[in-house]
CSV table of C-alpha atoms in Angstrom, one decimal:
chain,number,residue,atom,x,y,z
A,1,MET,CA,-126.9,-179.8,132.3
A,2,GLY,CA,-130.5,-178.8,133.0
A,3,THR,CA,-132.0,-175.4,132.1
A,4,ALA,CA,-132.2,-174.2,135.7
A,5,ALA,CA,-128.5,-175.1,136.3
A,6,LEU,CA,-127.5,-173.4,133.0
A,7,LEU,CA,-129.3,-170.2,134.1
A,8,ARG,CA,-127.8,-170.2,137.5
A,9,ALA,CA,-124.3,-170.8,136.1
A,10,ALA,CA,-124.8,-167.7,133.9
A,11,GLY,CA,-125.8,-165.7,136.9
A,12,VAL,CA,-129.5,-165.5,136.2
A,13,GLY,CA,-131.6,-165.5,139.4
A,14,VAL,CA,-133.8,-163.4,141.7
A,15,GLY,CA,-135.0,-160.2,140.1
A,16,ASP,CA,-134.4,-161.4,136.5
A,17,GLU,CA,-136.9,-162.3,133.8
A,18,VAL,CA,-136.5,-165.1,131.3
A,19,VAL,CA,-138.5,-165.2,128.1
A,20,VAL,CA,-140.0,-168.6,127.3
A,21,PRO,CA,-142.8,-170.1,125.2
A,22,ALA,CA,-146.1,-170.9,126.7
A,23,PHE,CA,-146.9,-173.4,123.9
A,24,GLY,CA,-145.4,-176.6,125.2
A,25,ASN,CA,-144.5,-178.4,128.4
A,26,VAL,CA,-144.4,-176.7,131.7
A,27,GLU,CA,-140.9,-177.9,132.5
A,28,VAL,CA,-139.1,-174.9,131.0
A,29,ALA,CA,-141.1,-172.4,133.0
A,30,GLU,CA,-140.6,-174.5,136.1
A,31,ALA,CA,-136.8,-174.5,135.5
A,32,VAL,CA,-136.8,-170.7,135.3
A,33,VAL,CA,-138.6,-170.5,138.7
A,34,LEU,CA,-136.1,-173.1,140.1
A,35,ALA,CA,-133.3,-170.7,139.1
A,36,GLY,CA,-135.0,-168.0,141.1
A,37,ALA,CA,-136.1,-165.9,138.0
A,38,LEU,CA,-139.5,-165.0,136.6
A,39,PRO,CA,-140.8,-166.7,133.4
A,40,VAL,CA,-142.2,-164.2,130.8
A,41,PHE,CA,-144.2,-165.7,128.0
A,42,ALA,CA,-143.8,-164.7,124.3
A,43,ASP,CA,-145.8,-165.8,121.3
A,44,ILE,CA,-144.8,-168.4,118.8
A,45,ASP,CA,-144.3,-168.5,115.0
A,46,PRO,CA,-147.5,-170.3,113.6
A,47,ALA,CA,-145.4,-172.4,111.2
A,48,THR,CA,-142.7,-173.7,113.5
A,49,TYR,CA,-144.5,-173.5,116.9
A,50,CYS,CA,-141.3,-172.1,118.3
A,51,LEU,CA,-140.7,-168.6,119.8
A,52,ALA,CA,-141.2,-165.8,117.3
A,53,PRO,CA,-138.2,-163.5,117.5
A,54,ASP,CA,-140.4,-160.3,117.0
A,55,ALA,CA,-142.6,-161.5,119.9
A,56,VAL,CA,-139.5,-162.1,122.1
A,57,GLU,CA,-138.2,-158.6,121.4
A,58,ALA,CA,-141.5,-157.1,122.3
A,59,ALA,CA,-141.3,-159.0,125.7
A,60,VAL,CA,-137.8,-157.8,126.6
A,61,THR,CA,-137.6,-155.4,129.5
A,62,PRO,CA,-134.7,-153.9,131.5
A,63,ARG,CA,-135.0,-157.0,133.8
A,64,THR,CA,-134.8,-159.6,131.0
A,65,ALA,CA,-131.7,-161.7,131.4
A,66,ALA,CA,-132.2,-164.7,129.1
A,67,VAL,CA,-134.3,-166.4,126.5
A,68,VAL,CA,-135.0,-170.1,126.3
A,69,ALA,CA,-135.8,-171.3,122.8
A,70,VAL,CA,-137.5,-174.7,122.6
A,71,HIS,CA,-137.4,-176.7,119.3
A,72,ARG,CA,-140.8,-178.2,118.7
A,73,PHE,CA,-142.2,-181.2,116.8
A,74,GLY,CA,-139.0,-181.6,114.7
A,75,ARG,CA,-138.8,-177.9,113.7
A,76,ARG,CA,-136.0,-175.7,115.0
A,77,ALA,CA,-136.5,-172.3,116.5
A,78,ASP,CA,-135.0,-169.3,114.6
A,79,VAL,CA,-131.9,-169.4,116.9
A,80,GLY,CA,-129.9,-167.1,114.5
A,81,ARG,CA,-132.3,-164.2,114.9
A,82,LEU,CA,-132.7,-164.9,118.6
A,83,ARG,CA,-128.9,-164.8,119.1
A,84,GLU,CA,-128.8,-161.5,117.2
A,85,LEU,CA,-131.5,-160.2,119.5
A,86,GLY,CA,-129.5,-161.5,122.5
A,87,GLN,CA,-126.4,-159.7,121.4
A,88,ARG,CA,-128.3,-156.4,121.0
A,89,HIS,CA,-129.8,-156.6,124.5
A,90,GLY,CA,-127.1,-158.5,126.3
A,91,LEU,CA,-129.2,-161.6,126.9
A,92,LEU,CA,-128.2,-165.3,127.3
A,93,VAL,CA,-129.9,-167.5,124.7
A,94,LEU,CA,-130.4,-171.1,125.5
A,95,GLU,CA,-131.7,-173.9,123.3
A,96,ARG,CA,-133.8,-176.8,124.5
A,97,GLY,CA,-134.9,-179.5,122.1
A,98,GLU,CA,-136.2,-183.0,121.6
A,99,SER,CA,-134.0,-186.1,121.5
A,100,GLU,CA,-133.0,-186.7,117.9
A,101,ALA,CA,-134.0,-190.0,116.3
A,102,PRO,CA,-131.5,-192.0,114.2
A,103,TYR,CA,-131.2,-190.8,110.6
A,104,ASP,CA,-132.9,-193.9,109.1
A,105,GLU,CA,-135.9,-193.4,111.3
A,106,ILE,CA,-136.1,-189.7,110.4
A,107,ALA,CA,-136.0,-190.7,106.7
A,108,ARG,CA,-138.9,-193.0,107.2
A,109,ARG,CA,-140.9,-190.4,109.1
A,110,ARG,CA,-140.3,-187.9,106.3
A,111,GLN,CA,-141.6,-190.5,103.8
A,112,ARG,CA,-144.8,-190.9,105.7
A,113,ALA,CA,-145.1,-187.2,106.2
A,114,ALA,CA,-144.7,-186.7,102.4
A,115,TYR,CA,-147.5,-189.2,101.8
A,116,LEU,CA,-149.9,-187.4,104.2
A,117,ASP,CA,-148.9,-184.0,102.7
A,118,ALA,CA,-150.0,-185.3,99.3
A,119,LYS,CA,-153.2,-187.1,100.5
A,120,LEU,CA,-154.8,-185.0,103.2
A,121,LYS,CA,-157.7,-182.7,102.6
A,122,GLY,CA,-159.7,-180.6,105.0
A,123,VAL,CA,-156.8,-180.1,107.5
A,124,ARG,CA,-153.8,-177.8,107.2
A,125,THR,CA,-150.6,-179.9,106.9
A,126,PRO,CA,-147.4,-178.8,108.5
A,127,ASP,CA,-144.8,-176.5,106.9
A,128,GLY,CA,-142.0,-179.0,106.1
A,129,GLY,CA,-139.2,-176.4,105.7
A,130,ASP,CA,-135.9,-176.0,107.5
A,131,GLY,CA,-135.0,-179.7,107.9
A,132,HIS,CA,-138.2,-180.8,109.6
A,133,THR,CA,-137.6,-184.2,111.2
A,134,TYR,CA,-141.3,-184.9,112.0
A,135,GLN,CA,-140.9,-185.8,115.7
A,136,GLN,CA,-144.6,-185.2,115.5
A,137,TYR,CA,-146.7,-184.6,112.3
A,138,VAL,CA,-148.9,-181.7,113.5
A,139,VAL,CA,-151.9,-180.6,111.4
A,140,ARG,CA,-154.4,-177.8,112.0
A,141,VAL,CA,-158.0,-178.7,112.1
A,142,PRO,CA,-160.0,-175.7,110.6
A,143,GLY,CA,-163.2,-174.7,112.3
A,144,ASN,CA,-164.2,-172.6,115.2
A,145,GLY,CA,-161.7,-173.7,117.7
A,146,ARG,CA,-161.3,-176.5,120.2
A,147,PRO,CA,-164.7,-178.2,120.0
A,148,ASP,CA,-164.1,-178.9,116.3
A,149,ARG,CA,-160.6,-180.2,116.8
A,150,ASP,CA,-161.6,-182.4,119.7
A,151,ALA,CA,-164.6,-183.8,117.9
A,152,PHE,CA,-162.3,-184.5,114.9
A,153,ALA,CA,-159.8,-186.3,117.2
A,154,ARG,CA,-162.5,-188.5,118.8
A,155,ALA,CA,-163.9,-189.4,115.4
A,156,LEU,CA,-160.4,-190.4,114.1
A,157,ARG,CA,-159.8,-192.6,117.2
A,158,VAL,CA,-163.2,-194.4,116.5
A,159,ARG,CA,-161.8,-195.1,113.0
A,160,GLY,CA,-158.7,-196.7,114.5
A,161,VAL,CA,-156.3,-193.7,114.0
A,162,GLU,CA,-154.1,-192.9,117.0
A,163,CYS,CA,-153.8,-189.2,117.3
A,164,ARG,CA,-153.1,-186.8,120.1
A,165,VAL,CA,-153.5,-183.1,121.1
A,166,PRO,CA,-149.9,-182.0,121.4
A,167,VAL,CA,-150.5,-179.1,123.8
A,168,LYS,CA,-153.8,-179.3,125.7
A,169,THR,CA,-153.2,-176.2,127.8
A,170,PRO,CA,-150.7,-173.4,127.2
A,171,VAL,CA,-148.5,-172.8,130.2
A,172,HIS,CA,-149.8,-169.2,130.7
A,173,ARG,CA,-153.3,-170.7,131.4
A,174,LEU,CA,-152.1,-173.1,134.1
A,175,PRO,CA,-152.9,-171.9,137.7
A,176,ALA,CA,-149.3,-171.8,138.8
A,177,PHE,CA,-148.2,-169.6,135.8
A,178,ARG,CA,-151.4,-167.7,134.9
A,179,ARG,CA,-150.6,-164.5,133.2
A,180,CYS,CA,-152.8,-161.8,131.6
A,181,VAL,CA,-150.8,-161.7,128.3
A,182,SER,CA,-151.8,-161.6,124.7
A,183,LEU,CA,-150.5,-164.7,122.9
A,184,PRO,CA,-152.9,-165.1,119.9
A,185,GLU,CA,-150.8,-167.6,117.9
A,186,THR,CA,-150.2,-169.7,121.0
A,187,GLU,CA,-153.9,-169.8,121.8
A,188,ARG,CA,-154.9,-170.6,118.2
A,189,ALA,CA,-152.3,-173.4,118.1
A,190,ALA,CA,-153.6,-174.9,121.3
A,191,ASP,CA,-157.1,-174.9,120.0
A,192,GLU,CA,-156.4,-176.2,116.5
A,193,THR,CA,-153.4,-178.6,116.5
A,194,LEU,CA,-153.5,-182.4,116.3
A,195,ALA,CA,-150.6,-184.8,116.0
A,196,LEU,CA,-151.1,-187.6,113.5
A,197,PRO,CA,-149.0,-190.8,113.5
A,198,VAL,CA,-145.9,-191.0,111.2
A,199,ASP,CA,-143.9,-193.5,113.2
A,200,ALA,CA,-141.3,-195.4,111.3
A,201,ALA,CA,-143.1,-198.7,112.1
A,202,LEU,CA,-146.3,-197.7,110.4
A,203,THR,CA,-147.3,-199.7,107.3
A,204,LYS,CA,-148.6,-198.4,104.0
A,205,ARG,CA,-152.1,-199.6,105.0
A,206,ASP,CA,-151.8,-197.7,108.3
A,207,MET,CA,-151.0,-194.5,106.4
A,208,GLN,CA,-153.9,-195.1,103.9
A,209,ARG,CA,-156.3,-195.5,106.9
A,210,THR,CA,-155.1,-192.3,108.4
A,211,ALA,CA,-155.5,-190.3,105.2
A,212,ALA,CA,-158.9,-191.9,104.4
A,213,ALA,CA,-160.3,-191.2,107.9
A,214,CYS,CA,-159.1,-187.6,107.9
A,215,ASN,CA,-160.5,-186.9,104.5
A,216,ALA,CA,-163.8,-188.4,105.4
A,217,LEU,CA,-164.1,-185.9,108.2
A,218,GLY,CA,-162.2,-182.9,106.9
A,219,GLY,CA,-164.9,-181.9,104.4
A,220,LEU,CA,-167.4,-181.5,107.2
A,221,LEU,CA,-165.5,-178.7,108.8
A,222,GLN,CA,-165.5,-175.1,107.5
A,223,PRO,CA,-162.5,-172.8,108.2
A,224,ALA,CA,-163.2,-169.9,110.5
A,225,PHE,CA,-162.8,-166.4,109.1
């Protein structure tokens, strides 16, 4: 059942607010609107890229009826803390996630992620905790924000490394959902993150090329203070 249908089935609708992440796809916010409610954006945990429970609690108002936690890049949201929060405030807590890959594919992705963890310099590698399945291997490119990350990505592609910006524009910056809200971790993640390939089909030579290309560029960028 889709998010909008689950919200409606729980009685969430006109006049209600639903806390959602702005870092990710627009579909979750659209589903809240489809249910008749208002999406309210909360900030993310910088390690997991999922809703930060403290930020969710700060966003709760008397009109809040639900929270939609989205699992991101193979890391899970802190659903335990979110459910505790939901119990305290009488909120519905829904989970939305990515389709799970077969176990053997996850194992190969983890092997490739471990290789990059050990080899990469000049970028910040992902936190591998809490059963990370590496649906995407997302690094942070240090520097002064988006121009550095985007230049880094272009240079990698020239060197034959397929990479992508996972979230180009946070939902709260889109015209249909524009909000005047402080989401510093969301903004920073949108400016710095880059997904590197760890697909199960990649060869050792592919992984070596990725590491070599990143390391050749990484030393040119200085972290922002």
